[in-house]
Coordinates of C-alpha atoms in Angstrom, one line a residue:
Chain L
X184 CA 1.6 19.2 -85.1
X185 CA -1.8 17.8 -85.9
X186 CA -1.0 14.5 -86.0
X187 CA 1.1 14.5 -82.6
X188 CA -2.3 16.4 -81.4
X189 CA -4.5 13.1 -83.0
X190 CA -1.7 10.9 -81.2
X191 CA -2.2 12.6 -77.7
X192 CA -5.9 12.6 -78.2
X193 CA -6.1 9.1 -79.1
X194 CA -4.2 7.7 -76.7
X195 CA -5.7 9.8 -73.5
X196 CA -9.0 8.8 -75.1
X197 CA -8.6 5.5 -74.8
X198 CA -7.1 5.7 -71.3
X199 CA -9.7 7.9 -70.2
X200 CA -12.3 5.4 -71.1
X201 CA -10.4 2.3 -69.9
X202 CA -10.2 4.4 -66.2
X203 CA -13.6 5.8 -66.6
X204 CA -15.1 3.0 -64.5
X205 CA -17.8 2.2 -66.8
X206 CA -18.1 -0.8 -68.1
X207 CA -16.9 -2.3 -71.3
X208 CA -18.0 -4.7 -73.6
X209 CA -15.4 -6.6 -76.1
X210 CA -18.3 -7.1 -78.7
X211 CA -20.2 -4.6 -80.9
X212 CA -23.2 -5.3 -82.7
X213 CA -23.0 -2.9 -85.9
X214 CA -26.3 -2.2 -87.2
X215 CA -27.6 -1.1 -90.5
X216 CA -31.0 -0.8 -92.4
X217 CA -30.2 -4.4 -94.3
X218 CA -28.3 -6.3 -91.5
X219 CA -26.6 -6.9 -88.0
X220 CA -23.5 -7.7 -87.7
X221 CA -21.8 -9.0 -83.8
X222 CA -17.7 -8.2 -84.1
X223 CA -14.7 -8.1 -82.1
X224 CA -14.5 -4.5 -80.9
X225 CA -11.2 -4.0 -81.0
X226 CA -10.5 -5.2 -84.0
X227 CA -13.7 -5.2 -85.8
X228 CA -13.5 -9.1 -86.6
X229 CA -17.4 -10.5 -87.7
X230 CA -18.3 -13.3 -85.9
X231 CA -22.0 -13.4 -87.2
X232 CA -23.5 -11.7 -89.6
X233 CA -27.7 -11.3 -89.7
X234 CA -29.7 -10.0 -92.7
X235 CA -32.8 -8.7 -91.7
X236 CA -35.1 -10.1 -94.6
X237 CA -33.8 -13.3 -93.8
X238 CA -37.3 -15.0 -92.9
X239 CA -35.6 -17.0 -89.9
X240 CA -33.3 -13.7 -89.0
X241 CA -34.7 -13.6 -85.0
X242 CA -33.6 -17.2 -84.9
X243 CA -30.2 -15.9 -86.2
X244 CA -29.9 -13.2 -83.9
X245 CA -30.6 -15.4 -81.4
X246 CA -27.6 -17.1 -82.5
X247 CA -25.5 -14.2 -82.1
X248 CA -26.5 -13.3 -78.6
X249 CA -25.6 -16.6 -77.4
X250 CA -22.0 -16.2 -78.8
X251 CA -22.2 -12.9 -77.4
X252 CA -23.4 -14.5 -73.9
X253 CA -20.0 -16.9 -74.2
X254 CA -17.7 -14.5 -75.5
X255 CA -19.4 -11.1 -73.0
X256 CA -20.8 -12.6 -70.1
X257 CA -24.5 -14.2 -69.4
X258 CA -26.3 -10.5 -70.4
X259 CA -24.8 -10.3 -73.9
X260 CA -23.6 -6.7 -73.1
X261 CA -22.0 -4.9 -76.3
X262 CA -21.7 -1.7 -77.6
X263 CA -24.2 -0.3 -80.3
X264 CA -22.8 1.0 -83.5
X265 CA -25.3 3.6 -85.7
X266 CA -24.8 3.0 -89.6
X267 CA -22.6 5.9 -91.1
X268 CA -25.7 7.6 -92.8
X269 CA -27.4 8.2 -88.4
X270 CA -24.5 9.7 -87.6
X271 CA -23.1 13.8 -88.5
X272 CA -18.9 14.7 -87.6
X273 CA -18.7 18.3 -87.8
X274 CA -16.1 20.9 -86.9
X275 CA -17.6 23.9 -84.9
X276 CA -16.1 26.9 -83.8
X277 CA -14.7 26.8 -80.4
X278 CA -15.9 27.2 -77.9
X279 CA -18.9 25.1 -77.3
X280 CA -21.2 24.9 -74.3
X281 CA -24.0 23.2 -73.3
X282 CA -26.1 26.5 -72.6
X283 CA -25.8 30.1 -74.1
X284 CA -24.6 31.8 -77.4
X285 CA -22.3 28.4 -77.7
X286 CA -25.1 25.8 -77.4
X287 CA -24.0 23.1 -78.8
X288 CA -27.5 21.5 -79.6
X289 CA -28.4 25.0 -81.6
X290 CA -25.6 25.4 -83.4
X291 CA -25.5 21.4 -84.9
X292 CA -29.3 21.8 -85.2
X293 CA -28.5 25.6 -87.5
X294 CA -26.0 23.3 -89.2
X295 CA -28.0 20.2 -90.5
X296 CA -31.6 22.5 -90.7
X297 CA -32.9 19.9 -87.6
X298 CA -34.8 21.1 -84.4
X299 CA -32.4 21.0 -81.3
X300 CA -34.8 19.2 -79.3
X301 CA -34.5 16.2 -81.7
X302 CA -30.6 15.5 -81.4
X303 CA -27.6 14.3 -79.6
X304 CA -24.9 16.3 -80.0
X305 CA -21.6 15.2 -78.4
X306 CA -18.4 17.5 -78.1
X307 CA -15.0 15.7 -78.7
X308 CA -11.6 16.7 -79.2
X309 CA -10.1 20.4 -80.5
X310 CA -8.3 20.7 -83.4
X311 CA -6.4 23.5 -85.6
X312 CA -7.3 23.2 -89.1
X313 CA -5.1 24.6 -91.6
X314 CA -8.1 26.8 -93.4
X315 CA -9.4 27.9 -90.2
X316 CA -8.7 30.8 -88.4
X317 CA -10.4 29.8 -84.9
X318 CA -10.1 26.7 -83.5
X319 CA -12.6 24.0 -84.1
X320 CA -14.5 21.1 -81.6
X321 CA -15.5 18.1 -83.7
X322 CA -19.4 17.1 -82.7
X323 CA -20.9 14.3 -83.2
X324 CA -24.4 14.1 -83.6
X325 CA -27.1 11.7 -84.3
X326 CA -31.4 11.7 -83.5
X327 CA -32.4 10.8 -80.3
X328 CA -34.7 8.8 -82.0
X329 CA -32.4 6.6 -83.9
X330 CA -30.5 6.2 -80.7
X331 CA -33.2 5.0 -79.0
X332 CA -34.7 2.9 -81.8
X333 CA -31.0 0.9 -81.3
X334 CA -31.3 0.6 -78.1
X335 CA -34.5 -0.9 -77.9
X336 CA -34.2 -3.3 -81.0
X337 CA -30.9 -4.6 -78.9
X338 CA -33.1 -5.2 -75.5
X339 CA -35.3 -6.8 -77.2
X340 CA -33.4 -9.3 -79.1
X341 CA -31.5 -10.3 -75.7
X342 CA -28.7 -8.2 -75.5
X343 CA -27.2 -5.6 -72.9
X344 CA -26.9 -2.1 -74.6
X345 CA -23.6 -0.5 -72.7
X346 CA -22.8 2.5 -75.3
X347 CA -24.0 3.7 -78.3
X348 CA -21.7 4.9 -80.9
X349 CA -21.0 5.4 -84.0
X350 CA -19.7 3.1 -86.8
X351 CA -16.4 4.9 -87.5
X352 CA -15.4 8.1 -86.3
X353 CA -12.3 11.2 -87.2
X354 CA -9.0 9.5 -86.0
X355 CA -9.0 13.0 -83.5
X356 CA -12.3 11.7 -82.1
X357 CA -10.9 9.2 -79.3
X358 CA -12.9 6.3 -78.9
X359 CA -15.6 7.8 -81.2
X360 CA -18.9 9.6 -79.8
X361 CA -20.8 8.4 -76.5
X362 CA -24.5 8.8 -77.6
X363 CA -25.9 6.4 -74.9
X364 CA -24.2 5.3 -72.1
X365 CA -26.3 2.4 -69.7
X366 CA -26.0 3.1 -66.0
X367 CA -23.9 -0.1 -65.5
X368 CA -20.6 0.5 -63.9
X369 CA -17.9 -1.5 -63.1
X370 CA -17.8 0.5 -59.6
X371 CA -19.1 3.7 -58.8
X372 CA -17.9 7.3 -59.5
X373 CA -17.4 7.6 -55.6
X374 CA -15.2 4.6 -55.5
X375 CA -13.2 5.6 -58.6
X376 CA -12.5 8.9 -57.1
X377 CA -11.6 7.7 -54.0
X378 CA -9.4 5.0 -55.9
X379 CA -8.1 8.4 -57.9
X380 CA -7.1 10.2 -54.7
X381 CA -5.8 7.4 -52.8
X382 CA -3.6 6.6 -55.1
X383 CA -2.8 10.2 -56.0
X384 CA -2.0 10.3 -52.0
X385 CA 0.3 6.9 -52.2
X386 CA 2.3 8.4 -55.1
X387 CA 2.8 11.4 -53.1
X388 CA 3.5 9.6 -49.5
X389 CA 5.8 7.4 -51.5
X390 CA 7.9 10.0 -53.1
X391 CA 7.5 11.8 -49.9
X392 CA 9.3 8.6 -48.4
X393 CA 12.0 8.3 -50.9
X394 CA 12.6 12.0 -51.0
X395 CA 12.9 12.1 -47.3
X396 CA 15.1 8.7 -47.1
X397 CA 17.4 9.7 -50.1
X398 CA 18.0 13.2 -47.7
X399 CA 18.3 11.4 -44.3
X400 CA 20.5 8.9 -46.2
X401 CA 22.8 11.5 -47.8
X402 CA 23.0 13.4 -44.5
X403 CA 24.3 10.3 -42.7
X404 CA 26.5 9.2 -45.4
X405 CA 28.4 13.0 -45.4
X406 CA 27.9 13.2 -41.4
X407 CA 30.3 9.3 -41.4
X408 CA 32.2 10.9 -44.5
X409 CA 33.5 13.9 -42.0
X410 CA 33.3 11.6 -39.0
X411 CA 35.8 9.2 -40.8
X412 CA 38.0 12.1 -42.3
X413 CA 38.4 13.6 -38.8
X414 CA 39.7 10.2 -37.1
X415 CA 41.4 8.4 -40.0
X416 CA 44.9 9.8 -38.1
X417 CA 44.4 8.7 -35.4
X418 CA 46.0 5.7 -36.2
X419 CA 49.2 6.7 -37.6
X420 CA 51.6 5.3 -34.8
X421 CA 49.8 2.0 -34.2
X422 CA 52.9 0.2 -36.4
X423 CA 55.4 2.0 -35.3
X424 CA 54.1 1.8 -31.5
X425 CA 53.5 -2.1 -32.2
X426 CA 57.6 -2.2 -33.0
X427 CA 58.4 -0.2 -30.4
X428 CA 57.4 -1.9 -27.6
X429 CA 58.5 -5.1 -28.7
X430 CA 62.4 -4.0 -29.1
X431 CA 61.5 -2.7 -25.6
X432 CA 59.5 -5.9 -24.1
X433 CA 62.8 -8.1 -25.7
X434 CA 65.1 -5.8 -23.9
X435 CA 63.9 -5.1 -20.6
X436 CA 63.2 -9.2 -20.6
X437 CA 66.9 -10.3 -20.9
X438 CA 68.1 -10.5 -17.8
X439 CA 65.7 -12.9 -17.1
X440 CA 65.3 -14.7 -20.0
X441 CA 69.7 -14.9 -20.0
X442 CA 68.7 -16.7 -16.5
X443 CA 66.4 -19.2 -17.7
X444 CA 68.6 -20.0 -20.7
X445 CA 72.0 -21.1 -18.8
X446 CA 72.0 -23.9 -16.6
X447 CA 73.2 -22.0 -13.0
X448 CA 76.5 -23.3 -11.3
X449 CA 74.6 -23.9 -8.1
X450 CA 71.9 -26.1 -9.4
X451 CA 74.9 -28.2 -11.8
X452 CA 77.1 -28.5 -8.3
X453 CA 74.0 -29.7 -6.4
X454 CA 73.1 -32.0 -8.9
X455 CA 76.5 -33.4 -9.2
X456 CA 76.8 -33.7 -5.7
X457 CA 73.3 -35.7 -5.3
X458 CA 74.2 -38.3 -8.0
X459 CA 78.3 -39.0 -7.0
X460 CA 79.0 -42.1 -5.2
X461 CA 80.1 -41.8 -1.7
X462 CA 83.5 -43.2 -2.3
X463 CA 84.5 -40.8 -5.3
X464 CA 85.7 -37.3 -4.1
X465 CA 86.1 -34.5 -6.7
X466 CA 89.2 -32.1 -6.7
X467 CA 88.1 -29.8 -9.7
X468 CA 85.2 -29.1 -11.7
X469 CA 86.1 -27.2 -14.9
X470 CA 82.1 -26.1 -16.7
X471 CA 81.7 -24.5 -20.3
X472 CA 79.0 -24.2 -22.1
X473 CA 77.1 -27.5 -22.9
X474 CA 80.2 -29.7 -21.3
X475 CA 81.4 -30.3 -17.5
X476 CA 84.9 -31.6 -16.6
X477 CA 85.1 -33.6 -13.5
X478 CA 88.6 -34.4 -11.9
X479 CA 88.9 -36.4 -8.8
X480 CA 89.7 -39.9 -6.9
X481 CA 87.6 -42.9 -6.4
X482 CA 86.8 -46.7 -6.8
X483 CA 84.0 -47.0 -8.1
X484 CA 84.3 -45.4 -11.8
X485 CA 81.7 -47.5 -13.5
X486 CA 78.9 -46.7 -10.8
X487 CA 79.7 -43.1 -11.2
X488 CA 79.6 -43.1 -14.8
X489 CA 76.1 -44.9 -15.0
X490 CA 74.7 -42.3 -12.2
X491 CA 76.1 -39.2 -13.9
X492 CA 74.2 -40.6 -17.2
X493 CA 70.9 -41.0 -15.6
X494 CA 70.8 -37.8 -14.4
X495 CA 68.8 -35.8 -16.7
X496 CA 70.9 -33.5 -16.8
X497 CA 73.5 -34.7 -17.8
X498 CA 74.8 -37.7 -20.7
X499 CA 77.7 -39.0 -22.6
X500 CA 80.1 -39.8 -19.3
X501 CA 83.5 -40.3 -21.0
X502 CA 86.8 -41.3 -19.1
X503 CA 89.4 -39.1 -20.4
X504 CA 92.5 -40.4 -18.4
X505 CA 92.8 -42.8 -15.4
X506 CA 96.2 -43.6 -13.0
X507 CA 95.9 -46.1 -10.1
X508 CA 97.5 -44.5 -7.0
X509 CA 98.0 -46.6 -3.7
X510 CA 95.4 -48.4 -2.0
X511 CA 94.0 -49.0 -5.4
X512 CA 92.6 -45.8 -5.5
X513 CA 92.4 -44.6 -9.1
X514 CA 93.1 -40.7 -10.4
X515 CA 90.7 -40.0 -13.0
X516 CA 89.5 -37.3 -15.5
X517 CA 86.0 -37.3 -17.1
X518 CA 84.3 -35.4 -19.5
X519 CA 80.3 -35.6 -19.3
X520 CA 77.9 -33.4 -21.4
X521 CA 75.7 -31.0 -20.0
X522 CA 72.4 -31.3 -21.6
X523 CA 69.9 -28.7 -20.6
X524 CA 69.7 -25.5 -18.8
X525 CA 68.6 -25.4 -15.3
X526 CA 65.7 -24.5 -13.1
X527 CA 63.5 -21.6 -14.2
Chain W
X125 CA -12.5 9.0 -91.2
X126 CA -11.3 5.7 -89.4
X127 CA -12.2 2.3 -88.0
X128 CA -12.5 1.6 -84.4
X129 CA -8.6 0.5 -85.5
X130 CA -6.0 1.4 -82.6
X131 CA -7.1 -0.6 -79.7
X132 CA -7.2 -0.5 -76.0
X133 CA -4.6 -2.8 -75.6
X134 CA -2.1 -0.6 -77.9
X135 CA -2.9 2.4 -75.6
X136 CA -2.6 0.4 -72.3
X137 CA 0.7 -1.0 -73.3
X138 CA 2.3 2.0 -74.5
X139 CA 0.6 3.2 -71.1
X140 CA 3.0 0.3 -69.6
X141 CA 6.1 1.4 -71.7
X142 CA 6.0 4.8 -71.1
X143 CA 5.4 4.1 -66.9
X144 CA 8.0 1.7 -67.3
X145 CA 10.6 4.1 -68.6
X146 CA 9.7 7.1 -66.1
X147 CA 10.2 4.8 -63.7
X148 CA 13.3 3.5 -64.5
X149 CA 14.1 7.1 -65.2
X150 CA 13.5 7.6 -61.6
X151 CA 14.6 4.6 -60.2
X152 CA 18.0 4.0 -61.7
X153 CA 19.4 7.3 -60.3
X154 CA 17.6 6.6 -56.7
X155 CA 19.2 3.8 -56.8
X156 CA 23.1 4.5 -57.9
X157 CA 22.7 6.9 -55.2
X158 CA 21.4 4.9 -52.4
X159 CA 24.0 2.6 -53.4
X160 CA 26.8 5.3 -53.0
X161 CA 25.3 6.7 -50.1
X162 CA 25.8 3.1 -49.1
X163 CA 29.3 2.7 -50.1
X164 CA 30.2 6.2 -48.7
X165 CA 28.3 5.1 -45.0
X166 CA 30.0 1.4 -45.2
X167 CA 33.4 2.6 -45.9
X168 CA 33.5 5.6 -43.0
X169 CA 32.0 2.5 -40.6
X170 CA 35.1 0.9 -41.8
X171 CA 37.5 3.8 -40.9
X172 CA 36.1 4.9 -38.1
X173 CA 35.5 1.0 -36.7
X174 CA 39.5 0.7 -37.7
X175 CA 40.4 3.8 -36.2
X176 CA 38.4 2.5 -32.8
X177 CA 39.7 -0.5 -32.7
X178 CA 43.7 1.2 -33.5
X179 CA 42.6 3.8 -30.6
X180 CA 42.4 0.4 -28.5
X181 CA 45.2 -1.4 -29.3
X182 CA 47.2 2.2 -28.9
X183 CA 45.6 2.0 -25.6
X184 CA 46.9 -1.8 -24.9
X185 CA 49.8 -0.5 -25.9
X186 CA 50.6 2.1 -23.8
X187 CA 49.4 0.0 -21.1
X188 CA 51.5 -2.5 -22.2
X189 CA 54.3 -0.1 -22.5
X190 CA 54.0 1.4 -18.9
X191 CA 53.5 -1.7 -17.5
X192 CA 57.3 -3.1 -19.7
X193 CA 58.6 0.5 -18.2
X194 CA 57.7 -0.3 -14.5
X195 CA 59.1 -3.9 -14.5
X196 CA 62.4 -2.9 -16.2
X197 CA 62.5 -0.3 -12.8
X198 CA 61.6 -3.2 -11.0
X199 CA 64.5 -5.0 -9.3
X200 CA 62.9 -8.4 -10.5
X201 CA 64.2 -7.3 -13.6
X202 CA 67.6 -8.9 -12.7
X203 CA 69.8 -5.3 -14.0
X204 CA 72.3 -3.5 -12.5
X205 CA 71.0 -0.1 -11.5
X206 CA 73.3 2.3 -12.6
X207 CA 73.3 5.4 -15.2
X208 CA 76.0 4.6 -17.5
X209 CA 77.9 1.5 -18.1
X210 CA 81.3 2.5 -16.0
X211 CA 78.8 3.1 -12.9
X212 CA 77.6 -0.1 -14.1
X213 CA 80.8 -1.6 -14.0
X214 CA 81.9 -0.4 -10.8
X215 CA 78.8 -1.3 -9.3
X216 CA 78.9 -4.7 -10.3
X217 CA 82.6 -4.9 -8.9
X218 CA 81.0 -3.5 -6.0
X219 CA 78.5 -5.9 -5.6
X220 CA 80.4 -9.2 -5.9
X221 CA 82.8 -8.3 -3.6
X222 CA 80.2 -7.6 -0.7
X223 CA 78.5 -11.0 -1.6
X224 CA 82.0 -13.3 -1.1
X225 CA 83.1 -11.0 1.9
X226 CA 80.0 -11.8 2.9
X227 CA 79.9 -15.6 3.0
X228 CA 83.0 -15.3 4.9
X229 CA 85.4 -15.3 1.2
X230 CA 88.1 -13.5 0.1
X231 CA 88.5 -12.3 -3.6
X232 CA 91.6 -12.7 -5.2
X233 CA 91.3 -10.8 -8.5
X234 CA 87.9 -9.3 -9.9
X235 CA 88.4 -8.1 -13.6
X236 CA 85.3 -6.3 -15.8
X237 CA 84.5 -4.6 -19.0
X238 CA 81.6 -2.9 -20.3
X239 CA 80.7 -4.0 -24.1
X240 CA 77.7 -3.7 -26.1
X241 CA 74.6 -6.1 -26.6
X242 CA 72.7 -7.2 -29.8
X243 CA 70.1 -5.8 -27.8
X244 CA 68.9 -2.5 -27.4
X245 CA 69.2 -0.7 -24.6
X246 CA 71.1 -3.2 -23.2
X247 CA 74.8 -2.7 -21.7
X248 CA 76.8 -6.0 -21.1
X249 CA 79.1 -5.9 -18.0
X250 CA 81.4 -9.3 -18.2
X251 CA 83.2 -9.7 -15.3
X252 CA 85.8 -12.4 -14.2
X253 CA 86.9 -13.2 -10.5
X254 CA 89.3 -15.6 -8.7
X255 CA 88.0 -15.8 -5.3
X256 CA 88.2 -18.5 -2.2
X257 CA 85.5 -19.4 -0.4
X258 CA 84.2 -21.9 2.5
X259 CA 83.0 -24.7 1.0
X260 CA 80.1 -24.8 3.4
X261 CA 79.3 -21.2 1.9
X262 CA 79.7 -22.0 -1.9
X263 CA 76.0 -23.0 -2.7
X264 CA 75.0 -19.7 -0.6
X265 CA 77.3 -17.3 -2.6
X266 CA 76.1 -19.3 -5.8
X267 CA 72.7 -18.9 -5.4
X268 CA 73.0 -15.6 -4.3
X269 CA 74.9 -14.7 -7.8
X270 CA 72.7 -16.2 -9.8
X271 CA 69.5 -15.9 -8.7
X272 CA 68.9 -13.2 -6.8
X273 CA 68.7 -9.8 -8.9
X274 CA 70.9 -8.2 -10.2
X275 CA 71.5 -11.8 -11.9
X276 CA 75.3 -13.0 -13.0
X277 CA 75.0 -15.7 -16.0
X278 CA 77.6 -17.2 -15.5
X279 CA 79.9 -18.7 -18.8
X280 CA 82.3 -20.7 -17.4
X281 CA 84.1 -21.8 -14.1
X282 CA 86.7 -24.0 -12.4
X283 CA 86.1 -25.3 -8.8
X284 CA 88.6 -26.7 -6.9
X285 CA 88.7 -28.1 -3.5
X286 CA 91.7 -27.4 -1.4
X287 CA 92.7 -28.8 2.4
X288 CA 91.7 -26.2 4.3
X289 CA 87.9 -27.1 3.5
X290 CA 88.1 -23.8 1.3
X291 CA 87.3 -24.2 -2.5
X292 CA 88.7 -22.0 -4.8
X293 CA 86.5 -20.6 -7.7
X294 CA 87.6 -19.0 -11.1
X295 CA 84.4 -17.8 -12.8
X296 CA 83.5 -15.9 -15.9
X297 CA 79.9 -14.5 -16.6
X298 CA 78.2 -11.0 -17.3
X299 CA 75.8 -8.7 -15.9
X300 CA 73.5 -6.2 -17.8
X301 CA 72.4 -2.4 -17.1
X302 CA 69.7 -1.7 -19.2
X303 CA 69.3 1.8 -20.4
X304 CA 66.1 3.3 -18.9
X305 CA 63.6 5.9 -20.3
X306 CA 64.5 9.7 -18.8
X307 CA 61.2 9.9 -16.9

């Protein structure tokens, strides 16, 4: 339970301080009685290292805030840590306060025999120890002095003091204790709070949006879903209709299209009639489908043949029998094919 | 006691992960349903634009339909008018005869059946007539038999002149009587 507790501490910690608005260095500059040491914050890599009897240690220094001035920024800003020995974790019982019978200042200065007036005491996480009836708050504390001893040693060797902490902390202590924190601020607490509630209010507009979208959605989708289940039957008959009235169109059209599809006797008689020479007279036409039988007298066979066969109606004039009668008159019987229907 | 050890970066990325997760926990059902909201929304359009456009073309079609009805009442349609195929018959008898008597003919046999069509609806009266007419009044009769309603397709004939200017005519061809709707 404790260690999911550490976890959750831990984690908001960190998020709590990366939101926090303040600003953050990536260097530290650990200090001890014998030496200063300028390191990768986050993972606590030396890139110088400073004794402090070393007789040319300023000149060193200096060398470390000009790697802290490429690696931070032109100010050098990094974050102080106190030597384990300045800094005190202790487990209080909860609650603590800043005023009252819970002072936090009295009751770390009862606990390490120091007057309250001369420490920093800060408050971190709650925890449940196994020996421990009431819940405890681990405190942090260190002098003010010391603090401000680090402080000033850092501005005056050229570099930009943003926190100071301490140089390890509990793991349920998230991002260790804040003794000192400068004033400088990525942006200010007004503009992180409005940040906070605008984008508190976006959240809820947008799921506001979605919410209200998904339902408007839904209710169309089920409002088309009954629409469509109401007129899907509508259209039962369309097939049936479609056949319908096309056995009925072909029906009630076959009179006239039984007209248009058989050449009428008037219009084969005319035509006949236009295309005959004068001197041929006909005594019998006989017609059946696709052929025409002409009987009759004449002289003039040959011319009658060629003008029956360029009438487009007609082709393939063939003498069937011939007999000469008096006057050289001849009898004659012809066949001729009747190629198209008539007039519309 | 520990180092400075877990890092920012750990914290913001699991940060990241965890957002990442809720969101898609979120998302992906917001999603499958908008889609089947979708689905459900393009699929009625799809009925209910089918069923509209069947509700038209049942509407052409019925139009369509009254407009087949009114022309198969129509003389233009070339039928006999007659309720059943013997009236049909007779009719048709009927009918010939007053068109030779009336160019000035005389009808010497008139011979008709009723049979059956491939259509539907459709009565076939065949009719055959001997019949002598002015040969100055042939074309007249003709075109009055064939192409004046109700029509005569005619199958087959034999036309012969005789002395007295007449011709005589033997011609086979049908009528039809179509079977109307009981309005």
């Amino acid at each position: 339970m404790n260690s999911i507790r550490n976890f959750l501490a831990w984690w908001f910690g960190e998020l709590r301080l990366v939101f926090s608005g303040r600003a953050r260095s990536p260097l530290s500059l650990a200090l001890s009685s014998k030496e200063v040491a300028l390191m990768e914050r986050g993972i606590d890599n030396p890139l110088g290292v400073v004794g402090l009897e070393d007789p040319d240690y300023l000149v060193q220094i200096e060398g470390l805030r000009s790697i802290a001035e490429k690696r931070a920024g032109p100010s050098a800003p990094v974050e102080i840590r106190l030597p384990h020995d300045q800094v005190r974790f202790l487990d209080l019982d909860s609650p603590v306060s800043e005023t009252g019978v819970n002072n936090i200042a009295v009751r770390v200065a009862d606990e390490v025999a120091r007057k309250a007036g001369d420490l920093v005491a800060v408050p971190g996480p709650t925890v449940r120890r196994p020996n421990e009836k009431i819940p405890q708050v681990i405190v942090a504390t260190a002098l003010k002095s010391t603090i401000a001893d680090a402080v000033s040693y850092a501005r005056k060797w050229g570099f930009q003091p943003l926190r100071v902490t301490s140089a390890d902390w509990p793991a349920e202590f998230p991002g260790g204790p804040n003794f000192y924190a400068s004033e400088g601020r990525v942006r200010s607490p007004l503009i992180s709070r409005v940040i906070r509630w605008l984008t508190l209010l976006t959240v809820l507009l947008t799921a506001t949006a979605v919410a209200r979208a998904l339902g408007t959605r839904a209710s169309i989708a089920e409002t088309s879903r009954m629409q469509a289940v109401s007129v899907a039957p509508a259209a039962r008959d369309k097939g049936d209709g479609e056949l319908r009235l096309a056995k009925y169109a072909h029906s009630a059209s076959s009179a006239i299209e039984g007209r248009t599809e058989t050449v009428p006797v008037w219009y084969l008689l005319s035509e006949l009639a236009a295309v005959m020479p004068g001197d041929v007279a006909l005594d019998t036409v006989k017609y059946q489908p696709g052929s025409v039988t002409l009987e009759g007298r004449g002289t003039s066979l040959d011319i009658m043949a060629r003008a029956v066969e360029r009438s487009p109606l007609f082709s393939e004039p063939r003498i069937i029998e011939t007999s000469v009668s008096s006057k050289g008159i001849a009898r004659f019987r012809m066949a001729v094919t009747v190629n198209a229907r008539g007039p519309l | 006691m520990r180092n400075t050890g877990r890092s920012t970066a750990a914290a913001i990325l699991l940060l990241c992960a965890l957002s990442a997760a809720l969101a898609a926990l979120i998302i992906v059902p917001i999603v499958v349903m908008w889609n089947a909201d979708g689905a459900t929304i393009r699929d009625s359009r799809n009925i209910m634009d089918q069923a509209q456009a069947d509700e038209r073309d049942m509407g052409r079609l019925g139009k369509a339909g009254a407009q087949w009805r009114a022309f198969a009442r129509d003389d233009d349609s070339g039928f006999l008018k007659a309720a059943t195929g013997e009236e049909a018959r007779l009719n048709a008898r009927d009918y010939i005869t007053a068109l030779i008597e009336a160019q000035q003919g005389s009808l010497s046999s008139i011979a008709s059946t009723v049979g059956p069509s491939s259509r539907d609806r459709i009565e076939l009266i065949h009719v055959e007539i001997t019949a002598q007419i002015p040969s100055a009044r042939l074309p007249a009769m003709l075109i009055a038999l064939e192409d004046e309603p109700p029509f005569m397709l005619v199958e087959s004939f034999i036309l012969s002149s005789s002395a007295d200017d007449n011709a005589a005519i033997r011609l086979k061809g049908t009528m039809q009587r179509f079977e109307r709707d009981t309005e």
